[in-house]
Structures are given as C-alpha cells and as structure tokens.
CSV table of C-alpha atoms in Angstrom, one decimal:
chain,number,residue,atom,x,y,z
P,1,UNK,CA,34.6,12.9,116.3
P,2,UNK,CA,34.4,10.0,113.9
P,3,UNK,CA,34.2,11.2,110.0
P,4,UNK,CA,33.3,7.8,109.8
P,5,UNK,CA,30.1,7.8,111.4
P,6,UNK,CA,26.5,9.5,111.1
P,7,UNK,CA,26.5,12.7,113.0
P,8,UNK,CA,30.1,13.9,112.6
P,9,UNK,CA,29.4,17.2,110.7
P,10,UNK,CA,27.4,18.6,113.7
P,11,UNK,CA,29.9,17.1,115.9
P,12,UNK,CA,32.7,19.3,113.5
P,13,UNK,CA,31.2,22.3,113.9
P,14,UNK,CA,30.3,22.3,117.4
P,15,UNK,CA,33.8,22.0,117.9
P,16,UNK,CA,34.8,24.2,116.0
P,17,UNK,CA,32.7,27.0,117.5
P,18,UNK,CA,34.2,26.3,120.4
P,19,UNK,CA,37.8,27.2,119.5
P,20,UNK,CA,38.7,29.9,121.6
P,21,UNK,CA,38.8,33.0,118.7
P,22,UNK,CA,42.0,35.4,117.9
P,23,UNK,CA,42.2,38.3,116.4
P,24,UNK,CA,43.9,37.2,113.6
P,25,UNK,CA,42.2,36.8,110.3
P,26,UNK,CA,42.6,34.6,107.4
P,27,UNK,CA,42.7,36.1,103.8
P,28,UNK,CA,41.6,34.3,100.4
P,29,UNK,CA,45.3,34.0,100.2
P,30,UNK,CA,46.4,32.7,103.4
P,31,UNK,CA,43.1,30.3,102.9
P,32,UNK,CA,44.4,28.9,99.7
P,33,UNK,CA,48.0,28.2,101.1
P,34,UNK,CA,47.2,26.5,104.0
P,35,UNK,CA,44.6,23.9,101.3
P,36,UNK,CA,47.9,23.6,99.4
P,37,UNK,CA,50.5,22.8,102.9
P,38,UNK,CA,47.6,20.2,104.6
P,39,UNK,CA,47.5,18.6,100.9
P,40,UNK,CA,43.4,19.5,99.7
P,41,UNK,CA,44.8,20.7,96.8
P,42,UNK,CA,47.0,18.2,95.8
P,43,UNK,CA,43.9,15.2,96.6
P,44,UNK,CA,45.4,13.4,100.1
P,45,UNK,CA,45.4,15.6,102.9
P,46,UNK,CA,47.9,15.2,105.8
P,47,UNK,CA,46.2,17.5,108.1
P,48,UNK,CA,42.7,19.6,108.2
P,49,UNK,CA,42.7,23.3,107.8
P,50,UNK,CA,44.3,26.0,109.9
P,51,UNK,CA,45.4,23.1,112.6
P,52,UNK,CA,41.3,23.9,113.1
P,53,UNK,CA,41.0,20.2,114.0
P,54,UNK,CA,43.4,17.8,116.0
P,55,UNK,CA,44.5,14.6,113.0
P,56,UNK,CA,43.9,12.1,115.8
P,57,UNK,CA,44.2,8.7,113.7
P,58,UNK,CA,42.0,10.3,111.0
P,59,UNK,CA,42.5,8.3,107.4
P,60,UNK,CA,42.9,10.4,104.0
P,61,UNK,CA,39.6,10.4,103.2
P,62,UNK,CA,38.2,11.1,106.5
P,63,UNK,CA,40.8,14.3,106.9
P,64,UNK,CA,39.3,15.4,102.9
P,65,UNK,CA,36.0,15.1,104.5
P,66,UNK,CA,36.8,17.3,107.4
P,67,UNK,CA,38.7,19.9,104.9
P,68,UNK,CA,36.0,20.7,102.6
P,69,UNK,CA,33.7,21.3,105.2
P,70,UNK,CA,36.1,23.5,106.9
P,71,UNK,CA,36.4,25.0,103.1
P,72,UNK,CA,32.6,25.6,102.7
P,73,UNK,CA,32.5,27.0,106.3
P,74,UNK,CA,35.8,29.4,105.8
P,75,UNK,CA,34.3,31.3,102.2
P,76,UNK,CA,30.8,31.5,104.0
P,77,UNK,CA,32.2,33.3,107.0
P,78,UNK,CA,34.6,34.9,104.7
P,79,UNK,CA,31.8,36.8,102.9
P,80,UNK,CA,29.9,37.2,106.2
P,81,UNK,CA,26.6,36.0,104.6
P,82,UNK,CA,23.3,35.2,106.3
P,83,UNK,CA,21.9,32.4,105.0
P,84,UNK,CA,22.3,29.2,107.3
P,85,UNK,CA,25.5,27.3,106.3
P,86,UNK,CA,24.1,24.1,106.1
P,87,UNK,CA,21.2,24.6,104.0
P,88,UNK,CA,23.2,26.6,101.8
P,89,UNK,CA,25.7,24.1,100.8
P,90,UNK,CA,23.3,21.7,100.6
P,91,UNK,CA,21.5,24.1,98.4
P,92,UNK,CA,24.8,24.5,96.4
P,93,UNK,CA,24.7,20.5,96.3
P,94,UNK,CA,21.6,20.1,94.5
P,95,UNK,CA,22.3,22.8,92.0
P,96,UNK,CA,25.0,21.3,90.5
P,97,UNK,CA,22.8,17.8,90.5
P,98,UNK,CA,25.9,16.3,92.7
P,99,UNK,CA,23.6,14.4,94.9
P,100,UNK,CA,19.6,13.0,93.5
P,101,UNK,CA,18.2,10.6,96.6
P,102,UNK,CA,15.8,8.1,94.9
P,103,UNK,CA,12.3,7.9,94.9
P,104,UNK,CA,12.4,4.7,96.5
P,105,UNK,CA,14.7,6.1,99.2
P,106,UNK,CA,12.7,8.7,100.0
P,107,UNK,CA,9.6,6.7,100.0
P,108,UNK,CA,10.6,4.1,102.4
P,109,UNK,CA,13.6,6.0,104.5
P,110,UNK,CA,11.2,9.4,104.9
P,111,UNK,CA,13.3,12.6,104.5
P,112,UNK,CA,17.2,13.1,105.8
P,113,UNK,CA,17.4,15.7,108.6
P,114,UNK,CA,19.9,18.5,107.3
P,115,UNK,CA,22.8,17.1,109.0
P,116,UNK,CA,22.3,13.8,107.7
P,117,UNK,CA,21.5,15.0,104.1
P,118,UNK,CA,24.7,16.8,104.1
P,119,UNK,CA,26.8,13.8,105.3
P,120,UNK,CA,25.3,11.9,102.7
P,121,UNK,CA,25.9,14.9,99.8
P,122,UNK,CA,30.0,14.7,101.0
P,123,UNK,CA,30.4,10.9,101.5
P,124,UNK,CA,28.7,10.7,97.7
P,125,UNK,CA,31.5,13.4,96.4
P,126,UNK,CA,34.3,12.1,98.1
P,127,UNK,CA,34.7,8.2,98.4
P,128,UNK,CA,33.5,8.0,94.6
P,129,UNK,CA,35.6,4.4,94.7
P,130,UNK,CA,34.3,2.2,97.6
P,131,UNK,CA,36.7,-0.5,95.6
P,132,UNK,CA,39.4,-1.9,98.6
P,133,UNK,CA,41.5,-2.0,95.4
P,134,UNK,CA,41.5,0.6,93.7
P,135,UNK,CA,39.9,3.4,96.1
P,136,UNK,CA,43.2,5.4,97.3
P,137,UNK,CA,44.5,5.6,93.7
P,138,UNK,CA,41.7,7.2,92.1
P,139,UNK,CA,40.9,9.3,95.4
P,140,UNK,CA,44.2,11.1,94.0
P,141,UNK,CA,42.6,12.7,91.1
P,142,UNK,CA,39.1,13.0,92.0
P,143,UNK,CA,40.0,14.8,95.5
P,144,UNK,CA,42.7,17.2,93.7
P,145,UNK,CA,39.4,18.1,92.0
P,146,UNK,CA,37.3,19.0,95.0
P,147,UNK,CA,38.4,22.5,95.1
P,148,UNK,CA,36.4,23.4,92.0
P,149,UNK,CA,33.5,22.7,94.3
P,150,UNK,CA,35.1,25.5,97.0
P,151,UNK,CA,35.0,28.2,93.9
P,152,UNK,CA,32.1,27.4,92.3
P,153,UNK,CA,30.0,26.9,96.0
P,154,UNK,CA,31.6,30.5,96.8
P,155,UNK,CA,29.7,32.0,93.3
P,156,UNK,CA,26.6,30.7,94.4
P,157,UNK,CA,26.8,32.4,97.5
P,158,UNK,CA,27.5,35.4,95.2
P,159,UNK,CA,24.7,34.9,92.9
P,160,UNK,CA,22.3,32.6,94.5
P,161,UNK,CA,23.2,30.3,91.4
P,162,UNK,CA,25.7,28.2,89.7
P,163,UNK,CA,24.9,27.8,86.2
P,164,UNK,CA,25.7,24.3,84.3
P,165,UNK,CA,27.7,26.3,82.0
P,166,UNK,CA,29.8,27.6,84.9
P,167,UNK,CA,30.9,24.2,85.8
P,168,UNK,CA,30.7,22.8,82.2
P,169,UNK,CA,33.4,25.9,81.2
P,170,UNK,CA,35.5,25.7,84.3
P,171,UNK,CA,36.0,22.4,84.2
P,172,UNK,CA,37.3,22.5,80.2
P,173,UNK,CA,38.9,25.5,80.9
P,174,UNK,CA,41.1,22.9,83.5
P,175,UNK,CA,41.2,19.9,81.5
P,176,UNK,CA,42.0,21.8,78.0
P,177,UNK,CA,45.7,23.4,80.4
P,178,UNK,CA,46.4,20.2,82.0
P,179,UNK,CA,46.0,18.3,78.6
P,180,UNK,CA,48.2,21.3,77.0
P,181,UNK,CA,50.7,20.4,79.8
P,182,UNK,CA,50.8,17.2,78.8
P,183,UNK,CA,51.2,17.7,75.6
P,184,UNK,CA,54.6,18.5,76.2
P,185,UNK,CA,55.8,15.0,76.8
P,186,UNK,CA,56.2,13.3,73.6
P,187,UNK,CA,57.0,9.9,75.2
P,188,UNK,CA,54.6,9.3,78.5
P,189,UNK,CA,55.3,7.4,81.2
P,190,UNK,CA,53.2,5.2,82.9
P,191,UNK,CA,52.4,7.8,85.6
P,192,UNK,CA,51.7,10.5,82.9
P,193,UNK,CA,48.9,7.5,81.2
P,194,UNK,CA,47.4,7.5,84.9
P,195,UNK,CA,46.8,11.0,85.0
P,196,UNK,CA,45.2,10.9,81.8
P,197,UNK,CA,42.9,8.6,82.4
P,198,UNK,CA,42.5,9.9,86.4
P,199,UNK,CA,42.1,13.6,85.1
P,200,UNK,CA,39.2,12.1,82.2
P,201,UNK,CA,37.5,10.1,85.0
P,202,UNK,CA,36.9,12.4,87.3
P,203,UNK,CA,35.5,15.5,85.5
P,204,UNK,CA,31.8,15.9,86.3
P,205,UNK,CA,31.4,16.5,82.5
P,206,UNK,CA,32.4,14.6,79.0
P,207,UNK,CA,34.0,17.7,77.3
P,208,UNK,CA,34.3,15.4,74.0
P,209,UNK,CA,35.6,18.4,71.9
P,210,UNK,CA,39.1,19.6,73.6
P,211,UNK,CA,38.5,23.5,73.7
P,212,UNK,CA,42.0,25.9,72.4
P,213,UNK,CA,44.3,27.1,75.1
P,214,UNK,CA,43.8,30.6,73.9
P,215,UNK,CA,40.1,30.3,74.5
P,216,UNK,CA,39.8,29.3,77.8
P,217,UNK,CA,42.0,32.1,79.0
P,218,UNK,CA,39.3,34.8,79.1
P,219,UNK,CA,37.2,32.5,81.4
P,220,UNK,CA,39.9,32.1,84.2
P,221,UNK,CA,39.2,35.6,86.0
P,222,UNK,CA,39.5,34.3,90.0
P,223,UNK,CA,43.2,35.1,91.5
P,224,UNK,CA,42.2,31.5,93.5
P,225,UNK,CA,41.3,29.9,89.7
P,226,UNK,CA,44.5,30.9,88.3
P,227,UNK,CA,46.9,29.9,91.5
P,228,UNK,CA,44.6,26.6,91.6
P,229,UNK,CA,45.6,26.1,87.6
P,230,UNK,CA,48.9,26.9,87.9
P,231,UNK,CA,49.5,24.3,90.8
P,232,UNK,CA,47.7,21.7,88.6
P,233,UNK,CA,50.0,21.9,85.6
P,234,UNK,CA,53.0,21.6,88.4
P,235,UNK,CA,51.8,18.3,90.1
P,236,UNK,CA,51.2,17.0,86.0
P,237,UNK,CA,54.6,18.2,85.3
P,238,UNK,CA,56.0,16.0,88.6
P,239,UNK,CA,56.3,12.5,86.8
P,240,UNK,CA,59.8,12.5,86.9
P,241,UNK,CA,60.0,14.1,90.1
P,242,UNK,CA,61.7,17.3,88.2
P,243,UNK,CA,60.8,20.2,86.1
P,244,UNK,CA,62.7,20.6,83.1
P,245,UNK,CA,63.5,23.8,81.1
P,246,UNK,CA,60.9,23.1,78.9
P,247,UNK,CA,57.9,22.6,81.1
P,248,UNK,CA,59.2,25.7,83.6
P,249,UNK,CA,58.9,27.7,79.6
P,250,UNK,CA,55.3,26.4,79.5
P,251,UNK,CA,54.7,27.9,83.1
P,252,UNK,CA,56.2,31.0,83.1
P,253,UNK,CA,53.9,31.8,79.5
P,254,UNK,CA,51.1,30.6,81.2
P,255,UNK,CA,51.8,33.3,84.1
P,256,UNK,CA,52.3,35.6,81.6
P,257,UNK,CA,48.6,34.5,80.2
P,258,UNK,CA,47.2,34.4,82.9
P,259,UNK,CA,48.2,37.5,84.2
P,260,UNK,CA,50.0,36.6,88.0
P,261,UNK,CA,53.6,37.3,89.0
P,262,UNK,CA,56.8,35.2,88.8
P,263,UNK,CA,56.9,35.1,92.1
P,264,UNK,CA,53.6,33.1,92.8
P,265,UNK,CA,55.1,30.7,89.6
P,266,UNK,CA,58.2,30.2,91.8
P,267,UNK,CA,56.5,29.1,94.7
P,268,UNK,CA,54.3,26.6,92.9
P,269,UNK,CA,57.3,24.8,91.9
P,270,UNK,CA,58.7,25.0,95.4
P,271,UNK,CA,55.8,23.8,97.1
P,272,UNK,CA,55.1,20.7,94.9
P,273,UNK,CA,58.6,19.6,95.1
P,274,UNK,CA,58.5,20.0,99.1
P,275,UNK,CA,55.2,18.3,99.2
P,276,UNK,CA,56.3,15.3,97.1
P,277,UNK,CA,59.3,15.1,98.8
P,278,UNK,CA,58.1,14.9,102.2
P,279,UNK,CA,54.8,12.5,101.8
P,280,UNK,CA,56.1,10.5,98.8
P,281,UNK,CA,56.0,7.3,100.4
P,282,UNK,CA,52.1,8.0,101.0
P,283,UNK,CA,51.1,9.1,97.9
P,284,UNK,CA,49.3,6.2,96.2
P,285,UNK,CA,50.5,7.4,92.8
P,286,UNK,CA,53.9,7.9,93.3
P,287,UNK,CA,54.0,3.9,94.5
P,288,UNK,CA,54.4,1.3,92.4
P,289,UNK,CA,51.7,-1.4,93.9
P,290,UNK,CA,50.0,-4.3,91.6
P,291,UNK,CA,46.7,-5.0,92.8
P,292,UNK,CA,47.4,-7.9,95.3
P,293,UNK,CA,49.9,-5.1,96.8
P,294,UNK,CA,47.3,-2.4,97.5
P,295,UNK,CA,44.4,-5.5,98.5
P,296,UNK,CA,46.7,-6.1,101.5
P,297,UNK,CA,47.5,-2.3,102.1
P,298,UNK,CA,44.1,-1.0,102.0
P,299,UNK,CA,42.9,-4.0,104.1
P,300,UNK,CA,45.6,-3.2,106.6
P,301,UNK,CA,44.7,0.0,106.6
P,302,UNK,CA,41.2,-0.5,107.9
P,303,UNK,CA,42.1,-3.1,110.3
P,304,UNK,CA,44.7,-0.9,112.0
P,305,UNK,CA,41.6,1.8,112.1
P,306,UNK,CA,39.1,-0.8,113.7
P,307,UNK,CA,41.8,-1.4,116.4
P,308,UNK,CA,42.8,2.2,117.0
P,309,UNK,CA,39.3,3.5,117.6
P,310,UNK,CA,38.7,0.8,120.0
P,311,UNK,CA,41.8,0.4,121.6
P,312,UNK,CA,40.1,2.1,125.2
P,313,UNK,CA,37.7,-0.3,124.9
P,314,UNK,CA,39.5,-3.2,124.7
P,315,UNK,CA,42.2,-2.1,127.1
P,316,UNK,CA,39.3,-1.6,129.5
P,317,UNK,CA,38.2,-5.0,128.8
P,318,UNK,CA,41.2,-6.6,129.3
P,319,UNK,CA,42.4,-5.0,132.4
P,320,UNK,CA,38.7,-6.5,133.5
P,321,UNK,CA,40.1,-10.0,132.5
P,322,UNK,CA,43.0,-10.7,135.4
P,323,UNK,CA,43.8,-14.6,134.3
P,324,UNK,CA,44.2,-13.2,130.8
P,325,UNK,CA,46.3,-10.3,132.0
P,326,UNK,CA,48.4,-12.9,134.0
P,327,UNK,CA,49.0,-15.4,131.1
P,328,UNK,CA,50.1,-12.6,128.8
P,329,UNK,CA,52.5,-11.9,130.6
P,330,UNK,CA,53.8,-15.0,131.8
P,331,UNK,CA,53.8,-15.8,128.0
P,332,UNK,CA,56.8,-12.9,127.7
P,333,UNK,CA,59.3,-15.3,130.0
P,334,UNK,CA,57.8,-18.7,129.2
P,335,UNK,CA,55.8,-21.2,126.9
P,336,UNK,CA,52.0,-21.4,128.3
P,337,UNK,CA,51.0,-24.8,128.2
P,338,UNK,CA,48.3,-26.3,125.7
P,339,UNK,CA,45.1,-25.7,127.9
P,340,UNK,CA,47.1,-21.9,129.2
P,341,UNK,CA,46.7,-21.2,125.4
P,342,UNK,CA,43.7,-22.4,124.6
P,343,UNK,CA,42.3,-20.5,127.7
P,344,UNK,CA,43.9,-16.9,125.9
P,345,UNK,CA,42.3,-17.9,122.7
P,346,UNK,CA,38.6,-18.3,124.1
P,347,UNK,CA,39.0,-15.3,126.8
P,348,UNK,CA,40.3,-12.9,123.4
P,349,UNK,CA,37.3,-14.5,121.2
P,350,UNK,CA,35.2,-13.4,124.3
P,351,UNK,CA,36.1,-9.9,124.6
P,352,UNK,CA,35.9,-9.2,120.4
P,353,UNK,CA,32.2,-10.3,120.9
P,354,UNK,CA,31.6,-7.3,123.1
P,355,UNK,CA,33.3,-5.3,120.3
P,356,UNK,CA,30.8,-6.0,117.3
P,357,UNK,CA,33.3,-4.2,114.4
P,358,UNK,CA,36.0,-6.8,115.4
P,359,UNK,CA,33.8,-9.6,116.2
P,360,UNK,CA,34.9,-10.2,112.2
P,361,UNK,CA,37.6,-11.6,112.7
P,362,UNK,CA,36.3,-14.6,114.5
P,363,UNK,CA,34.5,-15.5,111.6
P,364,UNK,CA,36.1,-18.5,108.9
P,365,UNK,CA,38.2,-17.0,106.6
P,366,UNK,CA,37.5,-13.5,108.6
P,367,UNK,CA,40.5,-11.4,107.0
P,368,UNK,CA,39.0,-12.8,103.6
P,369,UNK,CA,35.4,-11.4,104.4
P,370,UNK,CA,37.2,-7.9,105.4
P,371,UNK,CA,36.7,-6.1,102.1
P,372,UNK,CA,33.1,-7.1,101.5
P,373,UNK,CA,32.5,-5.1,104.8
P,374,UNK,CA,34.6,-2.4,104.7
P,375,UNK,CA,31.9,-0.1,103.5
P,376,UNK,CA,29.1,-1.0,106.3
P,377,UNK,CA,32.0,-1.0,109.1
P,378,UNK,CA,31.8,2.5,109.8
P,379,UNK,CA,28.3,2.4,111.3
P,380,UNK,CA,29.1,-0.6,113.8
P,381,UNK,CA,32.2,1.2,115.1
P,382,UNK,CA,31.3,1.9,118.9
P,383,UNK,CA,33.3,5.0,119.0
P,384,UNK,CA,30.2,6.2,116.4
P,385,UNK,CA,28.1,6.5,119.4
P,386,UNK,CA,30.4,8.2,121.4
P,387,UNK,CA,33.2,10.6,119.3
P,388,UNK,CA,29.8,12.2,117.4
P,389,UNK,CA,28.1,12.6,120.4
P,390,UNK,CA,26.4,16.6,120.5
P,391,UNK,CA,25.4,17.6,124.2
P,392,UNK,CA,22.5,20.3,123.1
C-alpha cells in the first residue's frame, strides 16, 4: 500500500478486513493509549494503530494518514453503527466545511468516486504545508490537532450532526488551557514562541477573544476530551525537557477541575517524558534546524523514499544489465578506465529512464528541481500501480 498514491484507502481497508480477528476487544481507553504510544496524539506518528498495519518505509505523514483512518474506522465499529463508513466520514467532512471542491473542479474533473473524494478530504487535512521547508515543522502542531476531528466525527455519528459551535467551543475550550499553561512561563523560550504561534495557526477558528479558564470547564464532559487536554498542557509544559513544581501544581488543579484521577495525571507526565526521550532526535521541533538545514533534510527525505519504493525495480533492472553488474564490481578492487566509466554512467542513465520518478535526476541541476516536484511525485511513483492495487 502506498499512502502516497490514489487508491490507498480502499487498499487500507481491504487489508485490514483481512486481519485474521481475536477475541479481544479494544475499549475507548485502550483506543486512546495506543494514539498516544504510535505518536497521533502527540502530531508525528512512529507506527499505525494497534500494529493494525506493518510501518514498511512509511514517512510521518503517510503513517498520520493511515492512523486517522484507522481512528475513524475504530469509533465507527466501536459504536457498531450502520451507516457505510466511507460516506459517513465524508459526510462528517463536509459538515465541518473541512473540504469545498470548486466549481471549476467539478465542472471539468466530473464527480470523485467515494474513495477518491475521501483521499482528497484527508490529504487536504493533513499535509496543510506542501512547503519542503517548512512542512514537518508545522505538521507538529496541526497533526497533534487531528484528534479533535476523532471526537467531534464520533458526535456526529451520535447525532447525525456537528454543530459549528461544537467545534468553535472545543476548540477555545483547548486553546484558552494551553494558553493558561503557558502563561506560566514568564520568560519563553524560543520553543514555547513556536508553539504559540503553531497552536494559533492551526486552529480551524480565529477565537479573537481568549475565553476564562473557569468557563470552559463545564464544556469539557468526554473522559477522551479531558485525557486528550491533559496530555496537551504536558507536551506545552516539555520545553525544557522537565516539569517543574510549578507546572505539575497547574496539572494536578486541572485534574481536580476536570474531575479525573491522579493516577491518569501521573501517567501523562510519564508518557511524554518517554515519548520525548525515545524519538527526540525525530521530532522536528525539538531540533534546532535553520532553513537551509531542513531544505536538505526534507529533500533527503524524499529522495531516500523514491529509492526505497523502487528498489525491486531497479535491482531487477540491474541484475538484467550483466556488463554493468561486472564493472561494479570490478570497480570494488580496481579503477575502471575512462570509457569503463563512461559506459556505467550511460547504462545507470538508461535504467532511471525506465523508472519515470527518478528519471529527475538526469535532468541539469536535477537535485535543484527536486522540491518544485515533490508534491506531483507521488502519482509517478510505479509502486502506485502496484502497492494500491484492489483484486475485487
């Protein structure tokens, strides 16, 4: 399966359908701590949901992608409801005016299939940044915000509806606790600044008036809302990679508010130290990176992807290519000689044409040219015709 490519949602859940089923069943609870272990909650996931799907070489993005589907699909067999799962998130989708196609679009493209709408509905919600710069930093945020989307597409299924002041209210409810959190700090550091302006950017709505923290707490009914809440003020409270007497105060009075036990207060604390402490070298916003910094990393990134997903390919092709074969490896225990290496270079030029997402690179100033692409490569990658590939 290739997240990456059109038809990987149908791909998903065929896959998953085929799991072989156990007895043992998953609570809201058990749900909501394996979010927080594979990293959905905390915006850049590690691994998808339950183990349900293997990581392969599956980027951050691509393994958000995969969780939030997995989300949508756990609540709606959860509550055992009827209505067909993909129409009803895509139904969810359009109530909370996530996703408009244009006229024009519609007009000259004729109407998505339900898969495809779908795909288009979670690409549009997730890779918000299609910057090379820029894009994992701001994912961190704007994907630790993607739960709000599980609760509020798990009312709907309730209801039928999610009301614009639903959204509107949870979302200042969140922003007026996290703000309150940070509050705290009288002297911010540049990683507290970031999640300012992180947090600000990636709210769906412009809550210009800041609401009290007493107020919000009779909106904030969900067990889920209040764990989800509570984990949030910990990852603000991580700056300095500790959490001082002061800020473990502010969370043990916003238990008490909020009405949950020490215990689960305890093991917010615990978990966001252990999840910092064993992906900190991944986390965008824990590094410090200027912009040239995360160019090259980002770039890299994709290019190790491109190579990865074709790497059967282009073994195939060069096993098929014995002179090649030969002078790599005489090239191990000797020089090759001036026409020996020009022969290598135009026999590799040759087998990247067969291979049209790498065929780049033959291009002047092809690493150059890299970012400008990045966001059409997914639908030249061969393995998109293959990994998403449904046998009906």
């Amino acid at each position: 399966m290739n997240p990456s490519a059109k038809g990987w949602i149908k791909k998903l859940l065929q896959e998953y359908h085929s799991l072989p089923k156990t007895e043992e069943k998953h609570t809201l609870d058990t749900f909501y701590k394996d979010l927080k272990q594979c990293g959905f909650i905390y915006g850049t996931n590690f691994r998808t949901l339950f183990n349900q799907v293997e990581k392969n070489d599956y980027t951050h993005d691509e393994l958000c992608k995969i969780n939030i589907i997995l989300s949508f699909l756990f609540i709606h067999e959860y509550h055992q409801f009827e209505e067909d799962f993909i129409d009803s998130v895509i139904d969810f989708y359009n109530i909370v005016d996530d996703y408009k196609s244009s006229f024009f679009e519609e007009l000259f493209m004729g109407k998505k299939k339900s898969y495809d709408l779908l795909e288009s509905m979670i690409h549009k919600r997730i890779a918000i940044d299609d910057n090379v710069i820029t894009k994992n930093f701001n994912y961190f945020i704007t994907n630790t915000l993607l739960f709000v989307d599980v609760l509020a597409y798990e009312k709907y299924l309730h209801s039928g509806n999610v009301s614009d002041a639903y959204l509107r209210t949870m979302e200042a409810s969140i922003e007026t606790i996290i703000f309150a959190a940070l509050d705290l700090k009288t002297e911010k550091n540049s990683y507290d600044q970031s999640l300012i302006k992180l947090f600000e950017a990636s709210f769906r709505y412009d809550n210009r008036v800041r609401l009290h923290y007493s107020d919000v707490l009779i909106h904030i009914t969900h067990p889920l809302t209040k764990q989800y809440i509570v984990d949030l003020v910990c990852m603000t409270f991580w700056s300095d990679k500790i959490i001082d007497e002061q800020e473990r105060t502010f969370l043990h009075q916003l238990g008490k508010d909020l009405h949950i036990s020490e215990e689960i207060i305890l093991k917010a604390t615990d978990d966001i130290r252990q999840y910092y402490t064993n992906h900190k070298d991944d986390i965008k916003l824990l590094k410090s990176q200027n912009m040239v910094q995360s160019f090259y990393e980002n770039s890299s990134n994709m290019v190790s992807k491109l190579i990865t997903r074709n790497k059967k390919r282009l073994s195939k092709e060069l096993q098929e290519s014995k002179e090649l074969m030969l002078l790599l490896s005489q090239s191990t225990v000797r020089n090759l000689s001036d026409e020996e290496q020009k022969k290598v270079k135009d026999q590799l030029l040759d087998i990247f044409k067969t291979i049209p997402s790498l065929a780049i690179f033959m291009l002047p100033g092809g690493m150059l040219l890299l970012p400008f692409v990045i966001k059409y490569i997914p639908k030249i990658l061969p393995s998109g015709f293959d990994d998403n590939r449904v046998d009906e």
